[in-house]
Coordinates of C-alpha atoms in Angstrom, one line a residue:
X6 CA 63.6 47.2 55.3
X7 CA 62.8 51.0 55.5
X8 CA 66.2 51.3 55.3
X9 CA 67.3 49.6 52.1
X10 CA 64.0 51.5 50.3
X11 CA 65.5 54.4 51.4
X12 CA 68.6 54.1 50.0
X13 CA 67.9 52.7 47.0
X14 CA 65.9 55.9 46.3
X15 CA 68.9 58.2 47.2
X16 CA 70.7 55.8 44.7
X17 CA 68.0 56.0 41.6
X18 CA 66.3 58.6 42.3
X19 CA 64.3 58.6 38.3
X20 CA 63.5 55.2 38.8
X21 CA 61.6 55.6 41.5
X22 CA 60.0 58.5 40.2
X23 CA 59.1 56.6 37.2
X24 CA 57.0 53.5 39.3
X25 CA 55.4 56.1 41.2
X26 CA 54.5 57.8 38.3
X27 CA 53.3 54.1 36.7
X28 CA 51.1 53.3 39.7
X29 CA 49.5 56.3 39.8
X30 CA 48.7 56.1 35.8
X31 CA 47.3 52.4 36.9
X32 CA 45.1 53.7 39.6
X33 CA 44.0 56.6 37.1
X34 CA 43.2 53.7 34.6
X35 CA 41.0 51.6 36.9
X36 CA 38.7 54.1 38.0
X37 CA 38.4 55.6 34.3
X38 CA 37.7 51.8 33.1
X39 CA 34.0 51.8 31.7
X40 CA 31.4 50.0 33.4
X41 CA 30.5 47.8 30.3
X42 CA 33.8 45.7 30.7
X43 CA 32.0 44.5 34.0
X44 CA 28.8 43.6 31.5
X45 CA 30.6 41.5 29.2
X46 CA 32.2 39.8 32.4
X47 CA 28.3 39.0 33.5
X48 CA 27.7 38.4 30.1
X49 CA 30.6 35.8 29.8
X50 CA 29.8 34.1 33.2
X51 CA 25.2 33.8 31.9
X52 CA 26.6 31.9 28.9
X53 CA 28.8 29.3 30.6
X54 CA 26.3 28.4 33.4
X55 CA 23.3 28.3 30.6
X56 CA 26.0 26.2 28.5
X57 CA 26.2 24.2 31.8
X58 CA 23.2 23.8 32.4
X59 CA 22.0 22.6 28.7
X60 CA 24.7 20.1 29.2
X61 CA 23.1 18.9 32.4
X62 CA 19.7 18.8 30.6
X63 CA 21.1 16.7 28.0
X64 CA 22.8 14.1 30.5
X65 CA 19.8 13.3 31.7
X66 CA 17.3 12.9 29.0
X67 CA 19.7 10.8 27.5
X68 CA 20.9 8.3 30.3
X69 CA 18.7 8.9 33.5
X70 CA 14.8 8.8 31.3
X71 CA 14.1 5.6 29.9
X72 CA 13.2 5.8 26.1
X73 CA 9.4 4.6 25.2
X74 CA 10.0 1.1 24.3
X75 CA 10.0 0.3 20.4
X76 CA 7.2 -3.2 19.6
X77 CA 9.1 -5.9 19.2
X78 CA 8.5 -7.2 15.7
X79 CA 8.7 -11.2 15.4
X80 CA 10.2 -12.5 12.1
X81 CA 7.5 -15.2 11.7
X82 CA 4.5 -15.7 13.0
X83 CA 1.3 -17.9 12.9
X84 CA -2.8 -18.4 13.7
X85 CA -5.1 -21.2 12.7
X86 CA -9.0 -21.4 12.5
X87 CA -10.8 -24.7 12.6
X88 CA -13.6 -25.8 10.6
X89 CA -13.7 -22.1 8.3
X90 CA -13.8 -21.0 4.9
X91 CA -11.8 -17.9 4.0
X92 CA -12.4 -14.8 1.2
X93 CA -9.8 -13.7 -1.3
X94 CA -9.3 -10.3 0.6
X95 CA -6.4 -9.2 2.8
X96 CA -5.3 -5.8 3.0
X97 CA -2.5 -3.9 5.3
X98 CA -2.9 -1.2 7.5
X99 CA -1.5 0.3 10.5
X100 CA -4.3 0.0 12.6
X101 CA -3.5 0.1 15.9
X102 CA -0.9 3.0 14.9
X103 CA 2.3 1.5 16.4
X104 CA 4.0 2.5 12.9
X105 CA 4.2 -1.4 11.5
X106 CA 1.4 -2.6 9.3
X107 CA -0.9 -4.7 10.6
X108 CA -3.3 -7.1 8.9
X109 CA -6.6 -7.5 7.5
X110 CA -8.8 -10.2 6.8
X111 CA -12.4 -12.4 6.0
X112 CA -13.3 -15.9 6.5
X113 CA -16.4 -17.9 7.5
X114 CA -16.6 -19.9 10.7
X115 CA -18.6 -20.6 13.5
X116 CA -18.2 -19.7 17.0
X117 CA -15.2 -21.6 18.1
X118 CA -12.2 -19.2 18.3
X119 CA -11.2 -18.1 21.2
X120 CA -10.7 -14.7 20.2
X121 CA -14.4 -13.9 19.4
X122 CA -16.3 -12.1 21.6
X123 CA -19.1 -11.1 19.7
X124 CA -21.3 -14.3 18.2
X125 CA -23.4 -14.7 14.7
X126 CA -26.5 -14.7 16.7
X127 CA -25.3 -11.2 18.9
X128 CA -25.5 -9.5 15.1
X129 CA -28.8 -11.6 13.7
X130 CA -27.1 -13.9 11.5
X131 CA -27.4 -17.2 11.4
X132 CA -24.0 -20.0 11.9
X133 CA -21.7 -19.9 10.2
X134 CA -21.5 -16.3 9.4
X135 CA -18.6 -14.0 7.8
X136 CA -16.5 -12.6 10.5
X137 CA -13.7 -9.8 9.7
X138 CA -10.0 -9.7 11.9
X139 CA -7.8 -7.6 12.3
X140 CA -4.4 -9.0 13.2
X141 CA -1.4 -7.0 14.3
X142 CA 1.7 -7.3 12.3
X143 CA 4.5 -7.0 14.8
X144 CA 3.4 -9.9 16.9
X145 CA 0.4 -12.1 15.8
X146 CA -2.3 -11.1 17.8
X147 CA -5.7 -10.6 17.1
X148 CA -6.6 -6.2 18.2
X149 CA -10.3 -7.4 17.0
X150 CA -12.4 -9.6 15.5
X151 CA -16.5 -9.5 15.1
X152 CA -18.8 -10.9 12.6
X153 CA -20.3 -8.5 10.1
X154 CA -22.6 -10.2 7.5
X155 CA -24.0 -13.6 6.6
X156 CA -21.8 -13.7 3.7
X157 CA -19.7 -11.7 1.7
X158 CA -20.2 -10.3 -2.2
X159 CA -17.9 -6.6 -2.1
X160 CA -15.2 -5.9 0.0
X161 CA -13.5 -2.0 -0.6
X162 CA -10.7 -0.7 2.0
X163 CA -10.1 2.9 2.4
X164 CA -7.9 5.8 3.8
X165 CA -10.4 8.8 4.2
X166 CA -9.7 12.3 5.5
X167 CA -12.6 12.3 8.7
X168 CA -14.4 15.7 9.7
X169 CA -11.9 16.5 11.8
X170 CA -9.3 16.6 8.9
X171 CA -7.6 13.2 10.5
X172 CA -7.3 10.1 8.2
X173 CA -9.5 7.7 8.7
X174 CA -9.2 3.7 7.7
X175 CA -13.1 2.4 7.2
X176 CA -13.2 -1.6 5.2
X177 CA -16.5 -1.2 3.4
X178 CA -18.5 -4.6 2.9
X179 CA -21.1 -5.5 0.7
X180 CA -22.7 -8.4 2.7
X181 CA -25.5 -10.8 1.3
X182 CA -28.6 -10.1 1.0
X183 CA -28.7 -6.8 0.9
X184 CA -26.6 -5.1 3.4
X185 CA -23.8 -2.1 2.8
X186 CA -21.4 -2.3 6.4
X187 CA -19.0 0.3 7.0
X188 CA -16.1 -0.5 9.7
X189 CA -13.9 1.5 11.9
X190 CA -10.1 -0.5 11.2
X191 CA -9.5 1.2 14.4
X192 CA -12.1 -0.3 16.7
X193 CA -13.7 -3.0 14.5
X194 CA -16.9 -0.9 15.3
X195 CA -20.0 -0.3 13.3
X196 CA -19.5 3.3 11.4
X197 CA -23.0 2.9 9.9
X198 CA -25.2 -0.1 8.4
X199 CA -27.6 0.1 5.3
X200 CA -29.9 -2.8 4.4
X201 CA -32.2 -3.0 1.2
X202 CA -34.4 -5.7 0.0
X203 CA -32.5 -7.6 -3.0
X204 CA -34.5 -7.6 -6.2
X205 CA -34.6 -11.3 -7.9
X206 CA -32.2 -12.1 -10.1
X207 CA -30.3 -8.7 -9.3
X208 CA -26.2 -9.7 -9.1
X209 CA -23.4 -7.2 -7.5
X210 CA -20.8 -6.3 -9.9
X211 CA -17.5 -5.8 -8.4
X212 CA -15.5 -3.4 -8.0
X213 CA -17.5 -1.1 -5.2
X214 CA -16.2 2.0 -6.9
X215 CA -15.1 5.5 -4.9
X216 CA -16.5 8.9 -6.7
X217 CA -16.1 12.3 -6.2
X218 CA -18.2 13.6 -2.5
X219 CA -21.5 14.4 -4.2
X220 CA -24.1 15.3 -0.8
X221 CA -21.3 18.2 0.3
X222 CA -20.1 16.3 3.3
X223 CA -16.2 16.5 2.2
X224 CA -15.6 12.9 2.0
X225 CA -15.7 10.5 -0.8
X226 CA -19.0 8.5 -2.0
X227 CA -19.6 4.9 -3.3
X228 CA -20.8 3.6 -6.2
X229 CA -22.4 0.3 -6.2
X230 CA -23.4 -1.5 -9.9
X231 CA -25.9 -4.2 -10.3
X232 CA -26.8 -5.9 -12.9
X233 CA -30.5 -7.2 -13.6
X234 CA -30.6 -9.8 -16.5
X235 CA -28.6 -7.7 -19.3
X236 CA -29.1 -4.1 -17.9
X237 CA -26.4 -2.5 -15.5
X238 CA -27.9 -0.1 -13.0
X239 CA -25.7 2.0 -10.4
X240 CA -27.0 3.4 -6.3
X241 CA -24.8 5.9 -5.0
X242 CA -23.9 6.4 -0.9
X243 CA -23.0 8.4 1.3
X244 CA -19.2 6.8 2.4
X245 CA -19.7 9.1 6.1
X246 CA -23.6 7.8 6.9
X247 CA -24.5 5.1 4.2
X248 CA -27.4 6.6 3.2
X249 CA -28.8 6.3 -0.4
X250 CA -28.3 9.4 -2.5
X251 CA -30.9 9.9 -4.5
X252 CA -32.5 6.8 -6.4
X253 CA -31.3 3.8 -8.6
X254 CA -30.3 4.6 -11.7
X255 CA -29.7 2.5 -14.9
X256 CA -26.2 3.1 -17.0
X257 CA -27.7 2.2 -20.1
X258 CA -25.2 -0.6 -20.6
X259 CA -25.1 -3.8 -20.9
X260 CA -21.7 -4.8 -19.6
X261 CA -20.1 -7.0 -16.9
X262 CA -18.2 -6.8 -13.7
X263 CA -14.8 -5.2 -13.7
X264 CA -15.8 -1.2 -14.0
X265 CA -12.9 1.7 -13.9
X266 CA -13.9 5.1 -13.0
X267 CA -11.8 6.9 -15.3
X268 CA -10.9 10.5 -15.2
X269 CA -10.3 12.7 -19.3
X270 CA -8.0 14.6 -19.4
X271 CA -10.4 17.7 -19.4
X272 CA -11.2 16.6 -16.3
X273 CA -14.5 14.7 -16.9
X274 CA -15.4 11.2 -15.1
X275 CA -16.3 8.3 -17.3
X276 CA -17.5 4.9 -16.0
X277 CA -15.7 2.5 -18.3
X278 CA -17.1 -1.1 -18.5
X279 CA -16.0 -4.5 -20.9
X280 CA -19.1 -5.3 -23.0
X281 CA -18.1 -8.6 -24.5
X282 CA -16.2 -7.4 -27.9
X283 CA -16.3 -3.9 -27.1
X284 CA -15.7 -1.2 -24.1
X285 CA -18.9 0.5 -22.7
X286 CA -19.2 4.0 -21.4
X287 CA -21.5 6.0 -19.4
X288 CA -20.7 9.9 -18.3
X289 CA -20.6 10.3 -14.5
X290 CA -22.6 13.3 -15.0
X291 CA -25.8 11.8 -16.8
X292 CA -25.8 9.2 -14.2
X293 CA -25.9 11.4 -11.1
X294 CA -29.0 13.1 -13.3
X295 CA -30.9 10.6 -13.3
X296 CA -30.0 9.3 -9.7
X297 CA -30.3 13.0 -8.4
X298 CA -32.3 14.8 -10.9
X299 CA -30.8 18.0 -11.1
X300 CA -26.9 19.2 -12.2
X301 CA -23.9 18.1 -9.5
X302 CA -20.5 18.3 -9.5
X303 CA -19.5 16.7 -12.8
X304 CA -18.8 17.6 -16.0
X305 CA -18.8 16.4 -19.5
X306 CA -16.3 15.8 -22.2
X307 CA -17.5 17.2 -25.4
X308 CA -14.9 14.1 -27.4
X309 CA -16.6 11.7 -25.9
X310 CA -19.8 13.0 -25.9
X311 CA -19.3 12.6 -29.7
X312 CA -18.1 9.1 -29.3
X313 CA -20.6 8.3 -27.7
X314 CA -23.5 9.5 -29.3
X315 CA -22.0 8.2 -32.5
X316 CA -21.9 4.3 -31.5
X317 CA -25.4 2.6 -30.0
X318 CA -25.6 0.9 -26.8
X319 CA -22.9 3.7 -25.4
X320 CA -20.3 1.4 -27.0
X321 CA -17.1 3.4 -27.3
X322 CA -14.4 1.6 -28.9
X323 CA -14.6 -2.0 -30.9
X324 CA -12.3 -4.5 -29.3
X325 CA -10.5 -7.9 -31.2
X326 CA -11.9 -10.2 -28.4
X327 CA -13.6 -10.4 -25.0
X328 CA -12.3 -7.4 -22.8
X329 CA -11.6 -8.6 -19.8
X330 CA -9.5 -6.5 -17.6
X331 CA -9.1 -2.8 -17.6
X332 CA -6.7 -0.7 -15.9
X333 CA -5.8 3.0 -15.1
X334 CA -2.5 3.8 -15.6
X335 CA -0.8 7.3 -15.6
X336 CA 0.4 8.7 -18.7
X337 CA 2.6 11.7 -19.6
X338 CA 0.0 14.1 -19.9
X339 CA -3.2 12.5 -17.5
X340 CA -4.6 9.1 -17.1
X341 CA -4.1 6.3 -19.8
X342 CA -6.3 2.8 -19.8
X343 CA -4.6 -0.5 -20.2
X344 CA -7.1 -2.9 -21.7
X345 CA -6.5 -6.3 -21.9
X346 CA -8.7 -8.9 -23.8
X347 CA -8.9 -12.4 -24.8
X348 CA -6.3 -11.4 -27.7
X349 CA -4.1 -8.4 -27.1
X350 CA -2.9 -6.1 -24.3
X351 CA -3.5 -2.5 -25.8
X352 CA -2.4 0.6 -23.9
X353 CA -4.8 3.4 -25.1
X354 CA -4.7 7.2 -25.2
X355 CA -6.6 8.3 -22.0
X356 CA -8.6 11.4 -24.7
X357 CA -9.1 10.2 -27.5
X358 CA -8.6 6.2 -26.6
X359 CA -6.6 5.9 -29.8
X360 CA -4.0 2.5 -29.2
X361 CA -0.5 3.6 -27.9
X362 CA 1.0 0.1 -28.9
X363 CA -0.6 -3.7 -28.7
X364 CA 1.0 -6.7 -27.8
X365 CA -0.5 -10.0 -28.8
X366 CA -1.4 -12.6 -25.8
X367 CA -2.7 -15.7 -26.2
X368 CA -5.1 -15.9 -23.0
X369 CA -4.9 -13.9 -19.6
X370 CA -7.0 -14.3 -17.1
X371 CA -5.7 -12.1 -14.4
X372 CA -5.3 -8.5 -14.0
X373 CA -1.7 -7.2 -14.8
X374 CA 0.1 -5.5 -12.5
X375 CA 2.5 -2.7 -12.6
X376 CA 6.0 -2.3 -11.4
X377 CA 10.3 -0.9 -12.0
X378 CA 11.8 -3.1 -14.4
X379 CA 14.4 -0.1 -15.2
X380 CA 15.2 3.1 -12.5
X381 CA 11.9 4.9 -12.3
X382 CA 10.5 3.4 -15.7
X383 CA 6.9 1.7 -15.2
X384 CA 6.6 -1.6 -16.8
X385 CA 3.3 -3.9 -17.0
X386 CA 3.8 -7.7 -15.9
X387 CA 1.3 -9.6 -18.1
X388 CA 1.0 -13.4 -17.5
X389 CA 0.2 -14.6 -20.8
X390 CA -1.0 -18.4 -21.1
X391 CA -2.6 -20.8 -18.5
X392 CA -1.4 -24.1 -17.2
X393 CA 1.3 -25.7 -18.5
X394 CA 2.1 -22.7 -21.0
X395 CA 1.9 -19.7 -18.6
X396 CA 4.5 -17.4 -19.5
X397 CA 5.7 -14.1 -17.4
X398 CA 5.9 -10.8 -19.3
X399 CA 7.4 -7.5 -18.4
X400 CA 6.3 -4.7 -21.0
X401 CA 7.7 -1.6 -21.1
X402 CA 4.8 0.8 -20.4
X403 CA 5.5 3.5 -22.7
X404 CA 6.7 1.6 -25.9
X405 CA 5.2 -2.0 -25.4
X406 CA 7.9 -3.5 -26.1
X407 CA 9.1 -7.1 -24.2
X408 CA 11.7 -6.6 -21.3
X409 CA 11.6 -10.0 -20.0
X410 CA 9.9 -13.3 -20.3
X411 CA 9.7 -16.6 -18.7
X412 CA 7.5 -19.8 -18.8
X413 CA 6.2 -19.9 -15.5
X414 CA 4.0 -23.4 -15.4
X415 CA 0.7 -22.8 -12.8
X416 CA -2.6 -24.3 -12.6
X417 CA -5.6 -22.1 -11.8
X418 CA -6.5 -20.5 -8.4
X419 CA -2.8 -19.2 -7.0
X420 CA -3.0 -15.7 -6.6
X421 CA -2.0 -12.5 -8.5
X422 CA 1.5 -11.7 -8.9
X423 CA 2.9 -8.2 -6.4
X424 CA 5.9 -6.1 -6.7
X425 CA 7.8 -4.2 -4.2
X426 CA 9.5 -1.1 -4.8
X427 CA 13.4 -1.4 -4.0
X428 CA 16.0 1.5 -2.9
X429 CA 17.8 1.2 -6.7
X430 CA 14.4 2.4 -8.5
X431 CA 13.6 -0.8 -9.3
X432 CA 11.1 -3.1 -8.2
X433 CA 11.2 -6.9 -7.1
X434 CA 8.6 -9.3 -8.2
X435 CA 6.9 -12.1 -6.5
X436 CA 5.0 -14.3 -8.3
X437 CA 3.3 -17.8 -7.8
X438 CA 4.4 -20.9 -10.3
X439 CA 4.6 -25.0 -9.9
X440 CA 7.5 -26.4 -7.5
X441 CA 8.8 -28.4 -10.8
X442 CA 9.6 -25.8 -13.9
X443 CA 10.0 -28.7 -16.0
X444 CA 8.3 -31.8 -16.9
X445 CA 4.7 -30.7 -15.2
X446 CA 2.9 -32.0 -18.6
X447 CA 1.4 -35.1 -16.4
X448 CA 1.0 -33.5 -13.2
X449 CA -2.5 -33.1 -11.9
X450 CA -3.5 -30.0 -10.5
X451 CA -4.4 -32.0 -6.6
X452 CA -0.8 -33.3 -6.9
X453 CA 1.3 -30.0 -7.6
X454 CA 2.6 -27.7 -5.1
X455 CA 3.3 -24.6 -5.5
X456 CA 6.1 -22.1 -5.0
X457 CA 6.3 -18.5 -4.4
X458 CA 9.2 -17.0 -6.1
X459 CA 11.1 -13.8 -6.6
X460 CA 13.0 -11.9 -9.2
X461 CA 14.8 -8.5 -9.6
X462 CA 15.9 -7.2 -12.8
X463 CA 19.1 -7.4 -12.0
X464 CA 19.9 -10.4 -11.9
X465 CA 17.8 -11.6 -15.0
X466 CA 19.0 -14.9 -15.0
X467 CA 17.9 -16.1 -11.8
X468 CA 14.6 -16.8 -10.0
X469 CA 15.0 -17.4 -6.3
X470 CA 12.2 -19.8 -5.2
X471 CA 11.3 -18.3 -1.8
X472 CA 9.0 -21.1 -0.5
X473 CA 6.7 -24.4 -1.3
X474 CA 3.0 -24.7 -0.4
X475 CA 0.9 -27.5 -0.9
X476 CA -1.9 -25.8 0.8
X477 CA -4.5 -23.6 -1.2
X478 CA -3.3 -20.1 -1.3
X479 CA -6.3 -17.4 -1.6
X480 CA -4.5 -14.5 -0.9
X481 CA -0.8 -13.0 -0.5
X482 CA 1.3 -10.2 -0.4
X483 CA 4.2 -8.6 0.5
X484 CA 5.0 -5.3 1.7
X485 CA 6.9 -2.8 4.0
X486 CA 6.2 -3.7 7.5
X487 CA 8.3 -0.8 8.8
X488 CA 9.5 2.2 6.8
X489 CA 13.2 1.6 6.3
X490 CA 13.1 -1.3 8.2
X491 CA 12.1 -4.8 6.6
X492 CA 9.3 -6.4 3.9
X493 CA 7.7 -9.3 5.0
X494 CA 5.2 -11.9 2.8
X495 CA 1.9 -12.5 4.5
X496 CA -0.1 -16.2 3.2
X497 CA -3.7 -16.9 3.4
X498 CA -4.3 -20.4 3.0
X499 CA -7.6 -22.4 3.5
X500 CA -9.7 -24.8 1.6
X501 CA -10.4 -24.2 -2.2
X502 CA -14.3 -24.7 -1.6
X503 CA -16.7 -22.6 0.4
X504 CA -18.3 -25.8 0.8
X505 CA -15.7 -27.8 2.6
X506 CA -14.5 -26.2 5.7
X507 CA -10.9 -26.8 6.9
X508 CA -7.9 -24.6 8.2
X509 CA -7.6 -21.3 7.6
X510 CA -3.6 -20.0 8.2
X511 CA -3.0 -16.8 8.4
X512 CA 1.1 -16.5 8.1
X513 CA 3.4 -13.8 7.9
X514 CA 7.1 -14.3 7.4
X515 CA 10.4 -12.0 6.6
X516 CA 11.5 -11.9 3.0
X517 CA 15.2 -11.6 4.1
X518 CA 14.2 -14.9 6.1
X519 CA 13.1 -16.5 3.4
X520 CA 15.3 -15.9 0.8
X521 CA 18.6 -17.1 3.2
X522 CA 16.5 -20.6 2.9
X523 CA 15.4 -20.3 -1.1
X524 CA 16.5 -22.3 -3.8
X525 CA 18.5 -20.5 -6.7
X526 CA 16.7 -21.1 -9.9
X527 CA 18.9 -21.0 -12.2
X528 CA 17.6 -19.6 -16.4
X529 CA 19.8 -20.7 -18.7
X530 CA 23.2 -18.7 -18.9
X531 CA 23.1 -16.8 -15.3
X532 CA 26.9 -16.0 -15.0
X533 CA 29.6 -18.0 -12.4
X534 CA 28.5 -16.6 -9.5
X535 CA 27.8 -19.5 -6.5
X536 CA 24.2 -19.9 -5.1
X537 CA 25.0 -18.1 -1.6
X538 CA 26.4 -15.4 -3.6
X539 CA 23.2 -15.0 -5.3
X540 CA 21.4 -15.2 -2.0
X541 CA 23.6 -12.6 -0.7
X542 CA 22.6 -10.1 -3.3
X543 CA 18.9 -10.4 -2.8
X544 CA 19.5 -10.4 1.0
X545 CA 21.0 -6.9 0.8
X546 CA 18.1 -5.8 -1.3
X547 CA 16.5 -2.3 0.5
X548 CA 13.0 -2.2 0.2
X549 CA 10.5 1.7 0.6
X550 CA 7.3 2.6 0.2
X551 CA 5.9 3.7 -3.4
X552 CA 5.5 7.3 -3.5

């Protein structure tokens, strides 16, 4: 082998000159090579084994850890109560914060569910008392349940930043006689308990009305209106101890129940009450004057200052007929009222409480309720008419002017209408009305049944009726159990006296459920389409939260 090198150097003598020369320029390189090469190499060689690693991590959160189980949510679901009355409250509420609403509720019974564990006699009151539940939404059962008063004038339900800047759900009740309760949704617990001795022939006017925090504590207070013969008097509380502000003070009024705090566009707070044929005011800050008897944290409006003092009896605008419902509503530049009396529905100018427009009704007896009738425009859903010659209208807020009507045939005592906001901007309605449309001139009110039904605006022609009940129906609603997830209808049914007890239902059922069973009602020219295709459409309705 020596050999053949040898040779083969005798016979190229510059070529092997030239690799020896090549070698030694590779030796001369690797010793001159700088040491950061060798960092970028460690470098290199961190970065896949962190990348490894990562990766590793990753694996096993994802397919070795169990996830926390998600409630199970039932589609339908069901309690009873023997021999019990119920209230026309019910409210929802995440209460035992598993992120699906849960539900809220009064009746009257005595001791025989098994679910109580606290008796009328454990909290001084006498059988049967007036218990309040709370019922969880995904599955039916009761998370608490106590009694709280002998009976029941007031109920207001609230969502109130606590001291330690976490929101806190508390259901005030105004119990009888005499009592303010506040209660912990939470834990059914007491918060606090105030009782007074009723005056004689003193009434509670509803609503229990919220006002700005007046004793410094951060929170909220509550104003509570009674009325004494003619005269309207208003005590204030504490929401975080129930205590009694100051004293009782009178409004100066002589007006009925269905008060609106109202807010001027200055920024002043007004009470705002119906007086017969004409709408009452009283400033916020002259009332806490008297109650407190020095300056707080309200202020005046130097308009309606003038209005008032101008008009006796604090009487601040004239109205057609008996007011009977009033309503905040927001306007384009602050709050706007909606009052509605025995003649017209006027939207007025929340300064100077000039009419925006009016729109004749012959007789409503309920309060209006708002909704989408177009993308992201407000409408007002009046039902004009009793009985027999109940008709559905959808106002356009701004302009007044009719965007759909419908005779909708109820007797009294079904509930108020609700809408639901849906993902096109619009908003789907549910309203109550007689099984039969048609031909109910005969029909007495023990024999009818009713029918919950529901319509969208697009589909203007149809009315999907959702469900019959021949039971009474005190209370309803429907809402977003689960954010993105699905709307369900909740039904409290019982008997139609306080003075009869039967059963009280508590129900809570799907909407997509129910409207894959409806019946398609079909309004006059409502296009080719077949009844499941209808169904269809209102089954892929996507339902959120109001913002």
């Amino acid at each position: 082998m020596t050999d053949n090198k040898d040779l083969e150097a005798e016979i190229h003598p510059l070529k092997n000159e030239g690799r020896k020369s090549q070698e030694l320029k590779n030796e001369d390189h690797l010793r001159s090579k700088p040491p950061h090469s060798r960092l970028s190499r460690c470098r290199a060689v961190a970065f896949f084994l962190s990348l490894f690693v990562g990766l590793f991590v990753v694996f096993v959160v994802s397919f070795l850890i169990p996830c926390p189980d998600r409630p199970a949510s039932l589609r339908t679901w069901r309690i009873d109560y023997n021999a019990a009355v119920i209230y026309d409250f019910l409210t929802l509420e995440d209460i035992n914060r598993d992120k699906i609403q849960d539900v809220l509720f009064l009746y009257k019974n005595t001791n025989n569910s098994d679910n109580v564990t606290r008796a009328c006699a454990d909290e001084g009151f006498s059988t049967p008392c007036a218990f309040v539940a709370a019922v969880s939404g995904a599955s039916g059962t009761i998370l608490w349940e106590r009694p709280v008063a002998q009976d029941v004038a007031l109920v207001e339900y609230a969502v109130l930043p606590s001291s330690d800047n976490e929101a806190s759900s508390t259901c005030i009740l105004v119990g009888r006689p005499g009592s303010l309760l506040a209660v912990d949704l939470l834990t059914g617990d007491t918060m606090w308990n105030h009782t007074s001795t009723p005056r004689e022939n003193s009434s509670v006017l509803s609503p229990l009305l919220q006002v700005p925090d007046v004793d410094g504590d951060g929170a909220p207070d509550l104003l509570l209106l009674t009325q004494e013969g003619k005269t309207v008097s208003g005590d204030i509380y504490s929401r975080n101890t129930g205590h009694q502000i100051g004293h009782r003070g009178s409004l100066g009024v002589d007006g009925a129940r269905g008060a609106l705090l109202h807010i001027t566009w200055t920024g002043a707070h007004y009470l705002l009450l119906p007086c017969a044929s004409s709408l009452c005011g009283c400033s916020m800050k002259g009332l806490y004057e008297k109650v407190i008897g020095r300056n707080g944290p309200f202020k005046n409006d130097p308009l309606w200052e003038n209005m008032l003092s101008a008009s006796p009896h604090s009487r601040l605008l004239p109205s057609s007929g008996e007011v009977r419902h009033l309503m905040n509503v927001q306007g384009k530049a602050g709050q706007d009222v909606l009052l509605v009396n025995s003649e017209a529905c006027v939207l007025l100018d929340g300064q100077e409480l000039t009419p925006r427009w009016t729109v004749s009704v012959a007789q409503v007896l309920r309060k209006p309720i708002l909704g989408h009738y177009k993308p992201d425009t407000s409408a007002v859903v009046v039902e004009n008419g009793t009985g027999i010659d109940r008709q559905m209208l959808f106002l356009d807020l701004s302009t007044g002017a009719v965007l759909w009507s419908q005779a909708l045939p109820s007797f009294p005592g079904v509930p108020p209408s609700v809408s639901l906001l849906t993902a096109d901007h619009r908003s789907a309605f549910f309203f109550w009305g007689l099984h039969e449309l048609n031909g109910t001139s005969a029909m007495e009110p023990r024999d009818a049944r009713h029918s919950l039904y529901m319509f969208h605006p697009t589909l203007p022609g149809i009315l999907l009726e959702l469900a019959t009940v021949s039971a009474n129906v005190a209370a309803f609603d429907v809402v977003l159990f689960e954010s993105n997830r699905h709307a369900a209808c909740v039904l409290l049914t019982g008997p139609a006296s306080s003075d009869e007890p039967g059963l009280v239902s508590v129900t809570k059922h799907r909407v997509q459920d129910l409207v894959s069973g409806s019946r398609v009602v079909r309004l006059g020219k409502s296009g080719s389409d077949s009844d499941q295709a209808i169904k269809d459409r209102f089954s892929q309705l996507r339902y959120q939260n109001a913002a």
